[in-house]
PDB file of C-alpha atoms in Angstrom:
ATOM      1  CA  UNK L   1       2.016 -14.060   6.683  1.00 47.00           C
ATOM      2  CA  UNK L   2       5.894 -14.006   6.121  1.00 52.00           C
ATOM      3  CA  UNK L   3       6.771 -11.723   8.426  1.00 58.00           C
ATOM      4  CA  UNK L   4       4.055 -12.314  11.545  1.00 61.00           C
ATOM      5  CA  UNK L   5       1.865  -9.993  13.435  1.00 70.00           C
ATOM      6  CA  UNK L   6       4.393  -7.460  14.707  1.00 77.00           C
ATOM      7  CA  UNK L   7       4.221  -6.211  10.912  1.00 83.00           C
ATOM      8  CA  UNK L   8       0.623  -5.722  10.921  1.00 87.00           C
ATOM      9  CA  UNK L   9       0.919  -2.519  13.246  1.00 90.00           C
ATOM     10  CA  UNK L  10       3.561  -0.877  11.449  1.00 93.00           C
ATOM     11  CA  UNK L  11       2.005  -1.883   7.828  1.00 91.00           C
ATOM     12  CA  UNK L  12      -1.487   0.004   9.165  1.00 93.00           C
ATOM     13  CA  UNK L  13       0.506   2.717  10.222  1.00 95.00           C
ATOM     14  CA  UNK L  14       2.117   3.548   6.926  1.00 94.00           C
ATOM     15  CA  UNK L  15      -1.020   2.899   5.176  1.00 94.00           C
ATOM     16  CA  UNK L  16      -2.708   5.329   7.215  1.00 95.00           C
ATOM     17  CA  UNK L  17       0.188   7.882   6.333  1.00 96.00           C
ATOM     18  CA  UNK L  18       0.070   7.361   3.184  1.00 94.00           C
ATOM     19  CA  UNK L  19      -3.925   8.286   3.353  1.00 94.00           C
ATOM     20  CA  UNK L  20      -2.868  11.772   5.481  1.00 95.00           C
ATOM     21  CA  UNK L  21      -0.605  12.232   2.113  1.00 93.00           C
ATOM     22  CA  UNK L  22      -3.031  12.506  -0.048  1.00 90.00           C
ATOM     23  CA  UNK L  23      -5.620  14.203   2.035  1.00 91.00           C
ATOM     24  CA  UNK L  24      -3.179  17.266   2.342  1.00 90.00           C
ATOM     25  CA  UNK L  25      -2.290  17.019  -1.266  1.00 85.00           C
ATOM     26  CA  UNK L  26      -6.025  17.393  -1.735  1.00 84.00           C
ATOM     27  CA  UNK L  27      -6.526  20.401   0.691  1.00 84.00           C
ATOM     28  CA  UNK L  28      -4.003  22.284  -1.430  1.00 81.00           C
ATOM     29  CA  UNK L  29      -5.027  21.239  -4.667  1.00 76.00           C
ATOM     30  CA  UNK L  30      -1.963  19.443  -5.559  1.00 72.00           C
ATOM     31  CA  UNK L  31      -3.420  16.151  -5.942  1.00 61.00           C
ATOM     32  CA  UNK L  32      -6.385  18.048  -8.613  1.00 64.00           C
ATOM     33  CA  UNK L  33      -3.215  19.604 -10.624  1.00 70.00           C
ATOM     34  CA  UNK L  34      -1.229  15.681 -10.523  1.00 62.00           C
ATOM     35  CA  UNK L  35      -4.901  14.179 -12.033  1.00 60.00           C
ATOM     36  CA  UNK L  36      -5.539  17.504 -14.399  1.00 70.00           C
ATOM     37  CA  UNK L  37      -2.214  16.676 -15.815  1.00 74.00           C
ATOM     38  CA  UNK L  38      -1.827  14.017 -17.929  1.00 76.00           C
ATOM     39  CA  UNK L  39       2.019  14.359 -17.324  1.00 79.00           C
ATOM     40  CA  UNK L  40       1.782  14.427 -13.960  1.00 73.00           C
ATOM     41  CA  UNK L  41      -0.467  11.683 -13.817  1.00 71.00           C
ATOM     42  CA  UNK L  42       1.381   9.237 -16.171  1.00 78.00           C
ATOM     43  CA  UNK L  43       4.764  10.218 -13.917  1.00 79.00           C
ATOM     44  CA  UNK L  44       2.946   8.813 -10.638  1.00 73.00           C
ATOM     45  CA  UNK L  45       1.268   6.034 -12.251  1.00 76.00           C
ATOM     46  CA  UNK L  46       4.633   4.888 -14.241  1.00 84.00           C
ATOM     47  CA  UNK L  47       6.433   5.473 -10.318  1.00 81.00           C
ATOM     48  CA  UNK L  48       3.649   3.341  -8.799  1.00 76.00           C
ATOM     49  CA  UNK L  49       3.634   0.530 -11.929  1.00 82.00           C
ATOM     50  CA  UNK L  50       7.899   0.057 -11.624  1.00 85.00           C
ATOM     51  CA  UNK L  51       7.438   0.408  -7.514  1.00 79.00           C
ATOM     52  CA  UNK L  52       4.963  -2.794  -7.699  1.00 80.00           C
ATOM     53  CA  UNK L  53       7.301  -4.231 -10.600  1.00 87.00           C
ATOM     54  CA  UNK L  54      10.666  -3.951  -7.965  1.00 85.00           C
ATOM     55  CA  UNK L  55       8.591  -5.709  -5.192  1.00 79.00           C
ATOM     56  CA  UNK L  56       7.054  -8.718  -7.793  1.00 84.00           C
ATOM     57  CA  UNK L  57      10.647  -9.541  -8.970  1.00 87.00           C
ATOM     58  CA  UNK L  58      12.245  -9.411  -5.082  1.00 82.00           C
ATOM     59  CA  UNK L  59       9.405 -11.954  -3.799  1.00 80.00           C
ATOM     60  CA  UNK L  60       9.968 -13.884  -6.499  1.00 84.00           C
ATOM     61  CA  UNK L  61      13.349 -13.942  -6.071  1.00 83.00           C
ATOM     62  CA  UNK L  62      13.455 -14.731  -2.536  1.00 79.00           C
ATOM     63  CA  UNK L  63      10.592 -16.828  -2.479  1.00 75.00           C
ATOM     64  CA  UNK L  64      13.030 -20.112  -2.370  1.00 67.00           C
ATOM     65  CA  UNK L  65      15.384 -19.352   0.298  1.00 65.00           C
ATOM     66  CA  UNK L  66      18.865 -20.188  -0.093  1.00 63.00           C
ATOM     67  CA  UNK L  67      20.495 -22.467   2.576  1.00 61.00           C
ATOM     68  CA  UNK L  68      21.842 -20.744   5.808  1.00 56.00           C
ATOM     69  CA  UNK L  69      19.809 -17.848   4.171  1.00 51.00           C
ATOM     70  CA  UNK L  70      16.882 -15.956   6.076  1.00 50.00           C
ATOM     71  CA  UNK L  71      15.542 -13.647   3.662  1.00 50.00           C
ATOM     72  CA  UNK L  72      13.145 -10.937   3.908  1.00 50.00           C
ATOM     73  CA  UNK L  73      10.562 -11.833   1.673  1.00 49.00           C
ATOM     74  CA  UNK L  74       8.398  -9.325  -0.609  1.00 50.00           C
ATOM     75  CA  UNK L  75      10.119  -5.995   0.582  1.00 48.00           C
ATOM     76  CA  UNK L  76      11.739  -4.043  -2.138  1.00 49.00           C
ATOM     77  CA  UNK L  77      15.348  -3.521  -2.196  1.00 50.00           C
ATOM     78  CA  UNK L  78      15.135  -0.106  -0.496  1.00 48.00           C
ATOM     79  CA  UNK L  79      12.392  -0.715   1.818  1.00 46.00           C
ATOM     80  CA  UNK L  80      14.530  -3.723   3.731  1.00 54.00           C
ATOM     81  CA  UNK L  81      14.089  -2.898   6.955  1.00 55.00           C
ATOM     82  CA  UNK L  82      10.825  -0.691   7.371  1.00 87.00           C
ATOM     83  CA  UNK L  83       7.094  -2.168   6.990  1.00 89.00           C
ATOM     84  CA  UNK L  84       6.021   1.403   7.258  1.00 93.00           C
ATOM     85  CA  UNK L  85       7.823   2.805   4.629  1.00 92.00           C
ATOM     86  CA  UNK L  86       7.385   0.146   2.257  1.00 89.00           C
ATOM     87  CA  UNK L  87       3.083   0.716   3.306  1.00 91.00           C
ATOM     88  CA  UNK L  88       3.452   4.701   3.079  1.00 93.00           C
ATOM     89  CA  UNK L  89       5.505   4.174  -0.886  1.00 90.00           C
ATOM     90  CA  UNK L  90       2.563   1.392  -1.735  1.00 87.00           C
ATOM     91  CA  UNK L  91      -0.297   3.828  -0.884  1.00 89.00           C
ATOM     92  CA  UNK L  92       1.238   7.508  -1.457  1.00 89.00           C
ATOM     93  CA  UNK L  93       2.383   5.775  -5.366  1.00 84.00           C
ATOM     94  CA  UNK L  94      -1.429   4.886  -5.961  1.00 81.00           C
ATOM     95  CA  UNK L  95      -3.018   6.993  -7.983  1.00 75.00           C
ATOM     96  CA  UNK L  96      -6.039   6.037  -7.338  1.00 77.00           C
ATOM     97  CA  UNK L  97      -5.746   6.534  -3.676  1.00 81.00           C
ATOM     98  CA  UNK L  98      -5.423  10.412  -4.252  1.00 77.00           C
ATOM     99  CA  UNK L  99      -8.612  10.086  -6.833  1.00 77.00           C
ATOM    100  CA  UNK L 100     -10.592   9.191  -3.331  1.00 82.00           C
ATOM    101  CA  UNK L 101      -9.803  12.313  -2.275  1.00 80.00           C
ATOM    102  CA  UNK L 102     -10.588  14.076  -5.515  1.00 74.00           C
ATOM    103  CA  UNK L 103     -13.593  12.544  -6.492  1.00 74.00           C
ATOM    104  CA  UNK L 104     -15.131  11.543  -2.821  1.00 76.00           C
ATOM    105  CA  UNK L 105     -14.039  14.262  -0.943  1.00 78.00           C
ATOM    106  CA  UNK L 106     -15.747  16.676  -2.436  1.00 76.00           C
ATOM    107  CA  UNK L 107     -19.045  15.779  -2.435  1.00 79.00           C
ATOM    108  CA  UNK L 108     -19.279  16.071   1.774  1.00 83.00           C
ATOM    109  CA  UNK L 109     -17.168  19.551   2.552  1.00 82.00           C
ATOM    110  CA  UNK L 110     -19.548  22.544   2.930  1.00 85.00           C
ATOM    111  CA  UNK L 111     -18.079  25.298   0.738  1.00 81.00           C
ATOM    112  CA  UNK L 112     -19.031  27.910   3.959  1.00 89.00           C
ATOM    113  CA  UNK L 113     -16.040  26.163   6.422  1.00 90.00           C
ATOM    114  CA  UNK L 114     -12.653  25.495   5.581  1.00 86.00           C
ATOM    115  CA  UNK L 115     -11.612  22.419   3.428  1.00 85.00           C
ATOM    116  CA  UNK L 116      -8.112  21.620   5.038  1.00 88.00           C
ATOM    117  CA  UNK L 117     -10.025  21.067   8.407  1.00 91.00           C
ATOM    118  CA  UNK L 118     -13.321  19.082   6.790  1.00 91.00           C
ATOM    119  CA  UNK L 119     -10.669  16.538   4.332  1.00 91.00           C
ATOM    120  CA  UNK L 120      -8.404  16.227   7.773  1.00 92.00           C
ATOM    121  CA  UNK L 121     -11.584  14.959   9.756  1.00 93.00           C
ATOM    122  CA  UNK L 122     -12.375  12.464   6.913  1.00 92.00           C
ATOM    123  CA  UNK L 123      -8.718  11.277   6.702  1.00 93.00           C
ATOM    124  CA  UNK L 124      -8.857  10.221   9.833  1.00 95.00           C
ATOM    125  CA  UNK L 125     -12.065   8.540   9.625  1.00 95.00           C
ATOM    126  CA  UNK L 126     -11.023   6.962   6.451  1.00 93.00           C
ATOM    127  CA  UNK L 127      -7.266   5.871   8.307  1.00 95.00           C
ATOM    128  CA  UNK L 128      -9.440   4.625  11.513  1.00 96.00           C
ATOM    129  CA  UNK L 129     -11.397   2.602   9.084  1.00 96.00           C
ATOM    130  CA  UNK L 130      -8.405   1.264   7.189  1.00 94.00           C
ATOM    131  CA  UNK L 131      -5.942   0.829  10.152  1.00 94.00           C
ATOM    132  CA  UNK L 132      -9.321  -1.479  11.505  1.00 96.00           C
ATOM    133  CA  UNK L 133      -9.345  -3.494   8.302  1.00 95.00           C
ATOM    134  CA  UNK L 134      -5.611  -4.040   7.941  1.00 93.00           C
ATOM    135  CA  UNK L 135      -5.154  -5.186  11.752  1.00 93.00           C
ATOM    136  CA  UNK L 136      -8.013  -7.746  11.536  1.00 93.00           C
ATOM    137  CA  UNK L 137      -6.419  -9.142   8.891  1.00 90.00           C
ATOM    138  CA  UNK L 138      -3.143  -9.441  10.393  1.00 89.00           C
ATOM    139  CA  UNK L 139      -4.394 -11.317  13.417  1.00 88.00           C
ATOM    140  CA  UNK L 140      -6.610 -13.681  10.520  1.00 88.00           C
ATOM    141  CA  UNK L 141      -3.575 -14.024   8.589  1.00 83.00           C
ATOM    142  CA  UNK L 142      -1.639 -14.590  11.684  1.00 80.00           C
ATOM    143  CA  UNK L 143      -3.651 -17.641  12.751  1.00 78.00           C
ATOM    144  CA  UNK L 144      -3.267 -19.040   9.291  1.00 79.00           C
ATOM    145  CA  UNK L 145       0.409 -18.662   9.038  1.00 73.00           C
ATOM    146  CA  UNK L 146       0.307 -21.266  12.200  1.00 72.00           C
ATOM    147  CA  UNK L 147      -1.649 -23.767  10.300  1.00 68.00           C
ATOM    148  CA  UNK L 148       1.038 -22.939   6.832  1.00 75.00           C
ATOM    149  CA  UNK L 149       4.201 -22.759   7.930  1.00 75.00           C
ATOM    150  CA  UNK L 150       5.633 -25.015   5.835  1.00 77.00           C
ATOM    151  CA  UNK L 151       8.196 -24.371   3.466  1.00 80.00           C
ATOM    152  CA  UNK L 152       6.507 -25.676   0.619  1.00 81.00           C
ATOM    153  CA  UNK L 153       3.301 -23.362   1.235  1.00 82.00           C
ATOM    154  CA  UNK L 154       5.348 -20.332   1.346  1.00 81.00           C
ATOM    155  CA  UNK L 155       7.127 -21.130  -1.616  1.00 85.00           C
ATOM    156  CA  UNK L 156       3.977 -21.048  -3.492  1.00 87.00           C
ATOM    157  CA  UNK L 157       2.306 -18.007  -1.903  1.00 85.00           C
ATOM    158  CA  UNK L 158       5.490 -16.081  -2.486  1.00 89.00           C
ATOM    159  CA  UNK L 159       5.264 -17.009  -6.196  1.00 92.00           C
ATOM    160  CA  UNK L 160       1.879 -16.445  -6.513  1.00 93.00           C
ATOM    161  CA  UNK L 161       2.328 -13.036  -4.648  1.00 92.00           C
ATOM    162  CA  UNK L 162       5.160 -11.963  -6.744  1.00 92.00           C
ATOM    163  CA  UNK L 163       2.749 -13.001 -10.226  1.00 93.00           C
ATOM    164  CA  UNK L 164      -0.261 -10.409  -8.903  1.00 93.00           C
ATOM    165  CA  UNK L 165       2.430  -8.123  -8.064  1.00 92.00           C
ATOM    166  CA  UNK L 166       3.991  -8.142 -11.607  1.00 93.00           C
ATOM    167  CA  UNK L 167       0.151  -8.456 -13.284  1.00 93.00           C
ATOM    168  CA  UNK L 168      -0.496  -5.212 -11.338  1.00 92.00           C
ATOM    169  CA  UNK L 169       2.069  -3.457 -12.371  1.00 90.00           C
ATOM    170  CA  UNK L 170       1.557  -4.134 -15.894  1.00 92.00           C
ATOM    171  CA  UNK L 171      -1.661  -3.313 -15.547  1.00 91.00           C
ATOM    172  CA  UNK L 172      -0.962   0.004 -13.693  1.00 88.00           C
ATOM    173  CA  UNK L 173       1.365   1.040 -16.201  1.00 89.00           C
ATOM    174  CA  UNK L 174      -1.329   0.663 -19.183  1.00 88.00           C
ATOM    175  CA  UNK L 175      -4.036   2.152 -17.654  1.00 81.00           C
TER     176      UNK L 175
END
């Protein structure tokens, strides 16, 4: 709501990328040794836990703009000027995004034809599906930032925003 619509297309797009990630992780078999390993695992799901940690704290911080200020709010320090990357780092450091592919996946690719070309057909369905869901909601959202565009009510979304982000996190990393 921040940012406006022109985000929405970029945001699905990394998303989407993000799913193609994992899907060729998965058609290697380096997304089964990342959740075989509880090393590996832990690694990605600490990365993911301080990645959602970095973006709490920066919408929080910028969630009252200083004067003559015009902030990008809720990007993370490194992400400043890219929706898609900061989409592709929020889904490729889920680990629970790769699980889909681990634990879904396999339960619809016939053993006699090859798996790279069966999981590359579902990523796409599953991106189509996604880049869909994320698009609607930027033209919803994008009618709604109309009717909130005060200050006041972005304050408060930022803040609340920033408090998931931070709950998540925590949550991510203990889990």
């Amino acid at each position: 709501m921040t940012v406006g619509r022109r985000e929405g297309l970029p945001a699905a797009l990394g998303t989407a990328t993000g799913l193609y990630v994992h899907a060729t992780l998965a058609a290697f078999g380096l997304s089964a040794l990342v959740t075989r390993s509880s090393q590996a695992f832990a690694a990605v799901r600490l990365a993911g836990a301080a990645y959602l940690l970095i973006l709490g704290i920066s919408v929080w911080r910028t969630a009252t703009p200083r004067p003559a200020e015009h902030p990008v709010l809720g990007r993370a320090p490194w992400a400043r000027s890219s929706t898609y990357t900061q989409a592709l780092l929020g889904n490729v450091l889920n680990p629970k995004a790769a699980s889909i592919y681990l634990t879904l996946a396999p339960q619809f690719i016939n053993p006699h034809q090859s798996p790279i070309q069966q999981i590359m057909i579902l990523a796409t369905a599953h991106a189509a599906l996604i880049a869909l869901w994320l698009l609607t909601w930027t033209l919803i959202l994008g009618r709604a930032a109309r009717a909130a565009a005060s200050q006041r009510f972005k304050t408060v979304i930022s803040k609340i925003t920033a408090t998931v982000l931070v709950a998540l996190a925590l949550r991510t990393a203990v889990t």
